[in-house]
Amino acid sequence: MLSERSERIFKRAKELIPGGVNSPVRAFGAVGGIPRMIAKAKGSRIFDVDGNEYIDFIGSWGPMILGHNYQPILDAVINTAQNGLSFGAATAIEVEMAELICSLVPSIDMVRMVNSGTEAVMSAVRAARGFTGRDKIIKFDGCYHGHSDAMLVKAGSGVMTSGVPDSAGVPKGCAEDTLTATYNNLESVQRLFEQHHNQIAAVIIEPVAANMGVVTPVDGFLQGLRRLCDEHGSLLIFDEVITGFRLGLTGAQGLYRVIPDLTTFGKIVGAGMPVGAYGGRREIMQMIAPVGKVYQAGTLSGNPVAMAAGICQLKILKETPEIYQHMNQLGDRLRKGLQTVVKGGQVTGIGSLSCLFFTDTLVTDGTTAKQSDTAAFAKYFNYMLENGCYFAPSQFEAIFLSNAHTQADVDCVLNLAEQYFKS
Ligand code: KE4
């Protein structure tokens, strides 16, 4: 595939933007080659500046659950933008979004809109600390919750991809209040509660981990976290930035029937516009300024144009439950088909989230995920890219399906994978 224009633009980009990208994982650092400069997208397809077409299995890392450039969402954005892009004032459309989220997710009495998943997590963690009067947070090795200081300890996604377990620039004092447990290992959590008695404000988890590759919770794990938090007076925060409105309208908490105290959202809730949200029990959310003493603010929070996009997408998901059946069936087909042909790997996932790990070791947590052969992944990634399938350029991400994907899209991957593993 030609990539001359991408190459030329990327060369210039690297002179002006760190690594030539505005988010590290986009730089193809883990897989080599030139990141494709994407020019446009429609449905399940994206097109780069050299005119190459790809089936897109990233979907902007989750937001494009209805496919790219879905006309009703585009119309909602354009029509709302006609009235002005941003006012920095209260608007009715923000109330409509809050009503929609609270009506869809039973654990949410109140919600605050922000501009990214990072901001949602940072604010939820602060709310938990303000509500409990405690400082320490338990997170899990390999889970990624955005780039706020407290969360950049043994994080997943781009941090895991970089091979650097933590980030420079995070003050020791901050990292010390972030304790790390092992995913799918309740004892590792129990031990931290015992070692730090009455000091833990919250446990934060991706209920289905999708930033170490995709790792589902073993039976009883999430229920055990709920029990431990209740026993120790700590809050349970579900980071559903990826799983929210993806694993169903009530996300992972509905699927696994475990009710968190706070939930964070991003991605789908903005339909491709910069939106995050956090919400939960009224008594906790009433801690948030201007009502309570936990400060959190944002110039563009609740931006009307972004709200219009998110509301349109959530309403379509609410009114069309067969979307989830379609995506789940495609996900099952993809996972079963890949597992049949793959050699030296294992396929994981649930619903529209999948992952092909290049390791035979059963992947249950960050440590086993990191045993994957990332060089083998890179070789497979580039083969798929050259043959028109655009996957996340890292072993430690997810394969995202959307309602725009078809059985033919999945079968294209399966045919390519069969050829690849046969060769
Ligand atoms: P943002 O700040 O990137 O909107 O959201 C941070 C975040 C929080 N929580 C979870 C579970 C997340 O997956 C994310 C962000 N996801 C990555 C993809 N693994 C975003 C892609 C990127 O960093 O470029």
mmCIF file of C-alpha atoms in Angstrom, residues 67-362:
data_model
loop_
_atom_site.group_PDB
_atom_site.id
_atom_site.type_symbol
_atom_site.label_atom_id
_atom_site.label_comp_id
_atom_site.label_asym_id
_atom_site.label_seq_id
_atom_site.Cartn_x
_atom_site.Cartn_y
_atom_site.Cartn_z
ATOM 1 C CA GLY A 67 -20.094 3.540 12.687
ATOM 2 C CA HIS A 68 -18.346 6.617 11.362
ATOM 3 C CA ASN A 69 -20.210 9.683 10.109
ATOM 4 C CA TYR A 70 -23.623 8.327 11.054
ATOM 5 C CA GLN A 71 -26.012 10.796 9.426
ATOM 6 C CA PRO A 72 -28.434 11.411 12.340
ATOM 7 C CA ILE A 73 -25.499 12.279 14.614
ATOM 8 C CA LEU A 74 -23.958 14.524 11.977
ATOM 9 C CA ASP A 75 -27.337 16.262 11.557
ATOM 10 C CA ALA A 76 -27.666 16.743 15.322
ATOM 11 C CA VAL A 77 -24.219 18.342 15.471
ATOM 12 C CA ILE A 78 -24.830 20.646 12.502
ATOM 13 C CA ASN A 79 -28.304 21.721 13.642
ATOM 14 C CA THR A 80 -27.146 22.429 17.206
ATOM 15 C CA ALA A 81 -24.031 24.249 16.046
ATOM 16 C CA GLN A 82 -26.251 26.680 14.102
ATOM 17 C CA ASN A 83 -27.363 28.105 17.458
ATOM 18 C CA GLY A 84 -23.814 28.674 18.660
ATOM 19 C CA LEU A 85 -20.883 26.443 19.613
ATOM 20 C CA SER A 86 -20.514 27.196 23.310
ATOM 21 C CA PHE A 87 -21.977 29.549 25.890
ATOM 22 C CA GLY A 88 -20.298 28.675 29.180
ATOM 23 C CA ALA A 89 -23.732 28.902 30.693
ATOM 24 C CA ALA A 90 -26.457 26.479 31.789
ATOM 25 C CA THR A 91 -28.433 24.987 28.913
ATOM 26 C CA ALA A 92 -31.482 22.733 28.564
ATOM 27 C CA ILE A 93 -29.579 20.227 26.464
ATOM 28 C CA GLU A 94 -27.255 19.410 29.387
ATOM 29 C CA VAL A 95 -30.316 18.579 31.488
ATOM 30 C CA GLU A 96 -31.542 16.329 28.682
ATOM 31 C CA MET A 97 -28.203 14.484 28.700
ATOM 32 C CA ALA A 98 -28.280 14.134 32.497
ATOM 33 C CA GLU A 99 -31.859 12.827 32.378
ATOM 34 C CA LEU A 100 -30.866 10.305 29.702
ATOM 35 C CA ILE A 101 -27.818 8.959 31.555
ATOM 36 C CA CYS A 102 -29.659 8.751 34.894
ATOM 37 C CA SER A 103 -32.606 6.992 33.232
ATOM 38 C CA LEU A 104 -30.361 4.459 31.509
ATOM 39 C CA VAL A 105 -27.978 3.572 34.385
ATOM 40 C CA PRO A 106 -29.841 2.696 37.632
ATOM 41 C CA SER A 107 -26.804 3.286 39.876
ATOM 42 C CA ILE A 108 -26.636 6.928 38.781
ATOM 43 C CA ASP A 109 -28.729 9.435 40.717
ATOM 44 C CA MET A 110 -26.704 12.454 39.559
ATOM 45 C CA VAL A 111 -24.096 13.024 36.867
ATOM 46 C CA ARG A 112 -21.543 15.701 35.956
ATOM 47 C CA MET A 113 -20.368 16.149 32.365
ATOM 48 C CA VAL A 114 -16.676 16.726 31.636
ATOM 49 C CA ASN A 115 -14.515 16.637 28.491
ATOM 50 C CA SER A 116 -12.669 13.323 28.563
ATOM 51 C CA GLY A 117 -12.462 9.975 30.287
ATOM 52 C CA THR A 118 -9.349 11.184 32.069
ATOM 53 C CA GLU A 119 -11.253 14.104 33.526
ATOM 54 C CA ALA A 120 -14.141 11.858 34.520
ATOM 55 C CA VAL A 121 -11.825 9.490 36.416
ATOM 56 C CA MET A 122 -9.786 12.299 37.995
ATOM 57 C CA SER A 123 -13.010 13.907 39.250
ATOM 58 C CA ALA A 124 -14.564 10.655 40.481
ATOM 59 C CA VAL A 125 -11.391 9.828 42.429
ATOM 60 C CA ARG A 126 -11.444 13.305 43.977
ATOM 61 C CA ALA A 127 -15.135 12.882 44.866
ATOM 62 C CA ALA A 128 -14.363 9.543 46.534
ATOM 63 C CA ARG A 129 -11.548 11.088 48.548
ATOM 64 C CA GLY A 130 -13.732 14.047 49.507
ATOM 65 C CA PHE A 131 -16.658 11.829 50.496
ATOM 66 C CA THR A 132 -14.642 9.339 52.594
ATOM 67 C CA GLY A 133 -11.987 11.726 53.912
ATOM 68 C CA ARG A 134 -9.408 9.102 52.946
ATOM 69 C CA ASP A 135 -6.449 9.427 50.550
ATOM 70 C CA LYS A 136 -5.496 6.027 49.166
ATOM 71 C CA ILE A 137 -6.872 4.492 45.984
ATOM 72 C CA ILE A 138 -6.551 0.877 44.813
ATOM 73 C CA LYS A 139 -6.195 0.350 41.074
ATOM 74 C CA PHE A 140 -5.149 -2.752 39.134
ATOM 75 C CA ASP A 141 -1.922 -3.457 37.276
ATOM 76 C CA GLY A 142 -2.662 -3.135 33.562
ATOM 77 C CA CYS A 143 -5.843 -1.120 33.919
ATOM 78 C CA TYR A 144 -5.767 2.319 32.336
ATOM 79 C CA HIS A 145 -7.884 5.161 33.635
ATOM 80 C CA GLY A 146 -6.527 8.119 31.686
ATOM 81 C CA HIS A 147 -3.448 10.191 32.399
ATOM 82 C CA SER A 148 -4.187 11.990 35.691
ATOM 83 C CA ASP A 149 -1.196 11.681 38.052
ATOM 84 C CA ALA A 150 -2.828 9.301 40.509
ATOM 85 C CA MET A 151 -3.731 6.857 37.747
ATOM 86 C CA LEU A 152 -0.340 6.653 36.025
ATOM 87 C CA VAL A 153 0.892 3.859 38.253
ATOM 88 C CA LYS A 154 1.308 0.498 36.470
ATOM 89 C CA ALA A 155 -1.191 1.704 33.905
ATOM 90 C CA GLY A 156 -2.303 -0.099 30.787
ATOM 91 C CA SER A 157 -2.920 1.124 27.217
ATOM 92 C CA GLY A 158 -0.203 3.419 25.890
ATOM 93 C CA VAL A 159 1.726 3.276 29.185
ATOM 94 C CA MET A 160 1.879 -0.531 29.036
ATOM 95 C CA THR A 161 2.667 -0.340 25.323
ATOM 96 C CA SER A 162 5.624 1.919 26.072
ATOM 97 C CA GLY A 163 6.960 -0.660 28.489
ATOM 98 C CA VAL A 164 7.371 2.067 31.089
ATOM 99 C CA PRO A 165 5.303 0.922 34.097
ATOM 100 C CA ASP A 166 4.895 4.418 35.453
ATOM 101 C CA SER A 167 5.232 7.938 34.105
ATOM 102 C CA ALA A 168 7.921 10.520 34.770
ATOM 103 C CA GLY A 169 6.597 13.700 36.288
ATOM 104 C CA VAL A 170 4.274 12.025 38.789
ATOM 105 C CA PRO A 171 5.292 13.187 42.272
ATOM 106 C CA LYS A 172 6.315 10.375 44.641
ATOM 107 C CA GLY A 173 3.828 11.658 47.173
ATOM 108 C CA CYS A 174 1.025 11.267 44.645
ATOM 109 C CA ALA A 175 2.030 7.783 43.503
ATOM 110 C CA GLU A 176 2.329 6.620 47.126
ATOM 111 C CA ASP A 177 -1.409 7.031 47.567
ATOM 112 C CA THR A 178 -2.086 4.799 44.580
ATOM 113 C CA LEU A 179 -1.933 1.130 45.568
ATOM 114 C CA THR A 180 -1.839 -1.541 42.883
ATOM 115 C CA ALA A 181 -3.589 -4.895 43.051
ATOM 116 C CA THR A 182 -3.724 -7.795 40.607
ATOM 117 C CA TYR A 183 -6.737 -8.090 38.295
ATOM 118 C CA ASN A 184 -8.859 -11.165 38.995
ATOM 119 C CA ASN A 185 -7.072 -11.686 42.338
ATOM 120 C CA LEU A 186 -9.292 -10.790 45.305
ATOM 121 C CA GLU A 187 -6.612 -11.758 47.832
ATOM 122 C CA SER A 188 -4.307 -9.053 46.459
ATOM 123 C CA VAL A 189 -7.064 -6.550 47.205
ATOM 124 C CA GLN A 190 -7.841 -8.008 50.643
ATOM 125 C CA ARG A 191 -4.159 -7.680 51.583
ATOM 126 C CA LEU A 192 -4.090 -3.985 50.663
ATOM 127 C CA PHE A 193 -7.210 -3.311 52.724
ATOM 128 C CA GLU A 194 -5.588 -5.039 55.695
ATOM 129 C CA GLN A 195 -2.269 -3.220 55.257
ATOM 130 C CA HIS A 196 -3.949 0.174 54.863
ATOM 131 C CA HIS A 197 -6.854 -0.185 57.276
ATOM 132 C CA ASN A 198 -9.405 2.674 57.035
ATOM 133 C CA GLN A 199 -7.152 4.590 54.610
ATOM 134 C CA ILE A 200 -8.632 3.500 51.300
ATOM 135 C CA ALA A 201 -11.072 5.932 49.707
ATOM 136 C CA ALA A 202 -11.936 3.764 46.732
ATOM 137 C CA VAL A 203 -11.181 0.839 44.491
ATOM 138 C CA ILE A 204 -11.246 1.780 40.813
ATOM 139 C CA ILE A 205 -11.445 -0.863 38.122
ATOM 140 C CA GLU A 206 -12.270 -1.401 34.499
ATOM 141 C CA PRO A 207 -15.029 -4.009 35.098
ATOM 142 C CA VAL A 208 -13.954 -5.581 31.818
ATOM 143 C CA ALA A 209 -10.304 -4.667 31.338
ATOM 144 C CA ALA A 210 -9.664 -3.411 27.805
ATOM 145 C CA ASN A 211 -6.312 -1.649 28.178
ATOM 146 C CA MET A 212 -4.107 -4.674 28.777
ATOM 147 C CA GLY A 213 -5.752 -6.293 25.823
ATOM 148 C CA VAL A 214 -9.241 -7.510 26.792
ATOM 149 C CA VAL A 215 -9.504 -9.474 30.057
ATOM 150 C CA THR A 216 -12.887 -10.386 31.539
ATOM 151 C CA PRO A 217 -13.471 -10.703 35.293
ATOM 152 C CA VAL A 218 -13.550 -14.253 36.659
ATOM 153 C CA ASP A 219 -16.768 -15.326 38.390
ATOM 154 C CA GLY A 220 -17.174 -13.607 41.719
ATOM 155 C CA PHE A 221 -14.330 -11.127 41.264
ATOM 156 C CA LEU A 222 -16.426 -7.981 40.852
ATOM 157 C CA GLN A 223 -18.881 -9.195 43.497
ATOM 158 C CA GLY A 224 -15.908 -9.692 45.832
ATOM 159 C CA LEU A 225 -14.739 -6.118 45.258
ATOM 160 C CA ARG A 226 -18.218 -4.861 46.148
ATOM 161 C CA ARG A 227 -18.141 -6.895 49.356
ATOM 162 C CA LEU A 228 -14.639 -5.700 50.345
ATOM 163 C CA CYS A 229 -15.548 -2.055 49.736
ATOM 164 C CA ASP A 230 -18.678 -2.416 51.853
ATOM 165 C CA GLU A 231 -16.733 -4.126 54.660
ATOM 166 C CA HIS A 232 -14.089 -1.369 54.714
ATOM 167 C CA GLY A 233 -16.248 1.696 54.108
ATOM 168 C CA SER A 234 -14.592 2.393 50.746
ATOM 169 C CA LEU A 235 -16.256 3.306 47.463
ATOM 170 C CA LEU A 236 -16.288 1.130 44.355
ATOM 171 C CA ILE A 237 -15.652 3.074 41.145
ATOM 172 C CA PHE A 238 -16.372 1.369 37.824
ATOM 173 C CA ASP A 239 -14.421 2.977 35.027
ATOM 174 C CA GLU A 240 -16.843 2.302 32.166
ATOM 175 C CA VAL A 241 -15.236 4.710 29.715
ATOM 176 C CA ILE A 242 -14.957 1.774 27.304
ATOM 177 C CA THR A 243 -17.664 -0.627 28.545
ATOM 178 C CA GLY A 244 -20.323 2.032 29.256
ATOM 179 C CA PHE A 245 -23.167 1.821 26.715
ATOM 180 C CA ARG A 246 -21.025 -0.715 24.795
ATOM 181 C CA LEU A 247 -21.698 -3.952 26.726
ATOM 182 C CA GLY A 248 -25.361 -2.950 26.782
ATOM 183 C CA LEU A 249 -27.232 0.151 27.919
ATOM 184 C CA THR A 250 -26.258 -0.521 31.534
ATOM 185 C CA GLY A 251 -22.691 -1.425 30.634
ATOM 186 C CA ALA A 252 -20.648 -3.936 32.592
ATOM 187 C CA GLN A 253 -22.464 -3.142 35.857
ATOM 188 C CA GLY A 254 -25.710 -4.318 34.299
ATOM 189 C CA LEU A 255 -24.116 -7.342 32.673
ATOM 190 C CA TYR A 256 -22.389 -8.541 35.875
ATOM 191 C CA ARG A 257 -25.080 -7.183 38.226
ATOM 192 C CA VAL A 258 -22.598 -5.402 40.465
ATOM 193 C CA ILE A 259 -23.540 -1.868 41.493
ATOM 194 C CA PRO A 260 -20.666 0.617 41.900
ATOM 195 C CA ASP A 261 -20.882 3.779 43.980
ATOM 196 C CA LEU A 262 -19.494 5.899 41.132
ATOM 197 C CA THR A 263 -19.190 5.263 37.401
ATOM 198 C CA THR A 264 -17.083 7.057 34.820
ATOM 199 C CA PHE A 265 -17.965 7.356 31.155
ATOM 200 C CA GLY A 266 -16.362 8.677 27.961
ATOM 201 C CA LYS A 267 -16.170 7.750 24.293
ATOM 202 C CA ILE A 268 -19.690 6.520 23.367
ATOM 203 C CA VAL A 269 -21.336 9.183 25.560
ATOM 204 C CA GLY A 270 -19.861 11.823 23.234
ATOM 205 C CA ALA A 271 -20.268 9.945 19.912
ATOM 206 C CA GLY A 272 -16.868 11.190 18.796
ATOM 207 C CA MET A 273 -17.064 14.633 20.390
ATOM 208 C CA PRO A 274 -14.895 15.370 23.470
ATOM 209 C CA VAL A 275 -17.162 14.215 26.314
ATOM 210 C CA GLY A 276 -16.687 12.409 29.614
ATOM 211 C CA ALA A 277 -19.025 12.010 32.554
ATOM 212 C CA TYR A 278 -19.018 10.743 36.114
ATOM 213 C CA GLY A 279 -21.969 9.997 38.324
ATOM 214 C CA GLY A 280 -23.352 7.865 41.085
ATOM 215 C CA ARG A 281 -25.110 7.995 44.426
ATOM 216 C CA ARG A 282 -26.735 11.349 45.213
ATOM 217 C CA GLU A 283 -25.018 11.682 48.625
ATOM 218 C CA ILE A 284 -21.619 11.389 46.925
ATOM 219 C CA MET A 285 -22.393 13.649 43.964
ATOM 220 C CA GLN A 286 -23.748 16.333 46.314
ATOM 221 C CA MET A 287 -20.148 16.697 47.471
ATOM 222 C CA ILE A 288 -19.295 18.315 44.124
ATOM 223 C CA ALA A 289 -19.064 22.119 43.830
ATOM 224 C CA PRO A 290 -20.961 24.353 43.879
ATOM 225 C CA VAL A 291 -23.111 22.299 46.294
ATOM 226 C CA GLY A 292 -20.312 20.541 48.128
ATOM 227 C CA LYS A 293 -16.656 20.999 48.940
ATOM 228 C CA VAL A 294 -15.100 18.908 46.155
ATOM 229 C CA TYR A 295 -14.115 21.323 43.420
ATOM 230 C CA GLN A 296 -14.357 20.376 39.746
ATOM 231 C CA ALA A 297 -15.044 22.636 36.762
ATOM 232 C CA GLY A 298 -14.596 22.986 33.000
ATOM 233 C CA THR A 299 -15.028 25.685 30.360
ATOM 234 C CA LEU A 300 -16.481 23.328 27.791
ATOM 235 C CA SER A 301 -18.141 20.851 30.133
ATOM 236 C CA GLY A 302 -21.642 20.061 28.844
ATOM 237 C CA ASN A 303 -20.867 21.744 25.539
ATOM 238 C CA PRO A 304 -24.192 21.882 23.655
ATOM 239 C CA VAL A 305 -22.848 20.574 20.335
ATOM 240 C CA ALA A 306 -21.119 17.657 22.066
ATOM 241 C CA MET A 307 -24.259 16.972 24.093
ATOM 242 C CA ALA A 308 -26.323 16.854 20.896
ATOM 243 C CA ALA A 309 -23.999 14.213 19.433
ATOM 244 C CA GLY A 310 -23.997 12.106 22.598
ATOM 245 C CA ILE A 311 -27.751 12.360 23.178
ATOM 246 C CA CYS A 312 -28.443 11.323 19.583
ATOM 247 C CA GLN A 313 -26.182 8.279 19.877
ATOM 248 C CA LEU A 314 -27.519 7.191 23.279
ATOM 249 C CA LYS A 315 -31.122 7.578 22.129
ATOM 250 C CA ILE A 316 -30.487 5.419 19.072
ATOM 251 C CA LEU A 317 -28.854 2.756 21.260
ATOM 252 C CA LYS A 318 -31.820 2.953 23.664
ATOM 253 C CA GLU A 319 -34.403 2.675 20.882
ATOM 254 C CA THR A 320 -32.630 -0.069 18.918
ATOM 255 C CA PRO A 321 -31.623 -2.920 21.255
ATOM 256 C CA GLU A 322 -30.976 -5.151 18.251
ATOM 257 C CA ILE A 323 -27.782 -3.171 17.733
ATOM 258 C CA TYR A 324 -26.269 -5.012 20.698
ATOM 259 C CA GLN A 325 -27.436 -8.378 19.359
ATOM 260 C CA HIS A 326 -25.813 -7.609 16.009
ATOM 261 C CA MET A 327 -22.493 -6.536 17.541
ATOM 262 C CA ASN A 328 -22.433 -9.442 20.008
ATOM 263 C CA GLN A 329 -23.094 -11.962 17.245
ATOM 264 C CA LEU A 330 -20.278 -10.470 15.169
ATOM 265 C CA GLY A 331 -18.021 -10.517 18.228
ATOM 266 C CA ASP A 332 -18.768 -14.196 18.852
ATOM 267 C CA ARG A 333 -18.121 -15.017 15.188
ATOM 268 C CA LEU A 334 -14.838 -13.130 15.224
ATOM 269 C CA ARG A 335 -13.584 -14.756 18.437
ATOM 270 C CA LYS A 336 -14.605 -18.288 17.466
ATOM 271 C CA GLY A 337 -13.159 -17.906 13.979
ATOM 272 C CA LEU A 338 -9.868 -16.414 15.139
ATOM 273 C CA GLN A 339 -9.406 -19.066 17.829
ATOM 274 C CA THR A 340 -9.832 -21.755 15.143
ATOM 275 C CA VAL A 341 -6.998 -20.444 12.959
ATOM 276 C CA VAL A 342 -4.597 -18.772 15.388
ATOM 277 C CA LYS A 343 -1.341 -20.495 16.300
ATOM 278 C CA GLY A 344 0.551 -19.481 19.447
ATOM 279 C CA GLY A 345 -2.154 -17.202 20.665
ATOM 280 C CA GLN A 346 -5.439 -16.942 22.439
ATOM 281 C CA VAL A 347 -8.586 -14.955 21.770
ATOM 282 C CA THR A 348 -10.418 -13.155 24.561
ATOM 283 C CA GLY A 349 -13.302 -10.746 24.838
ATOM 284 C CA ILE A 350 -16.996 -10.207 25.332
ATOM 285 C CA GLY A 351 -19.686 -8.621 23.171
ATOM 286 C CA SER A 352 -18.137 -6.148 20.730
ATOM 287 C CA LEU A 353 -14.761 -6.123 22.537
ATOM 288 C CA SER A 354 -12.148 -8.695 21.521
ATOM 289 C CA CYS A 355 -8.408 -9.295 21.671
ATOM 290 C CA LEU A 356 -5.913 -11.681 20.089
ATOM 291 C CA PHE A 357 -3.067 -12.249 22.560
ATOM 292 C CA PHE A 358 0.169 -13.664 21.151
ATOM 293 C CA THR A 359 0.786 -15.971 24.088
ATOM 294 C CA ASP A 360 -0.398 -19.447 25.030
ATOM 295 C CA THR A 361 -0.382 -18.499 28.716
ATOM 296 C CA LEU A 362 -3.941 -17.965 29.908
#
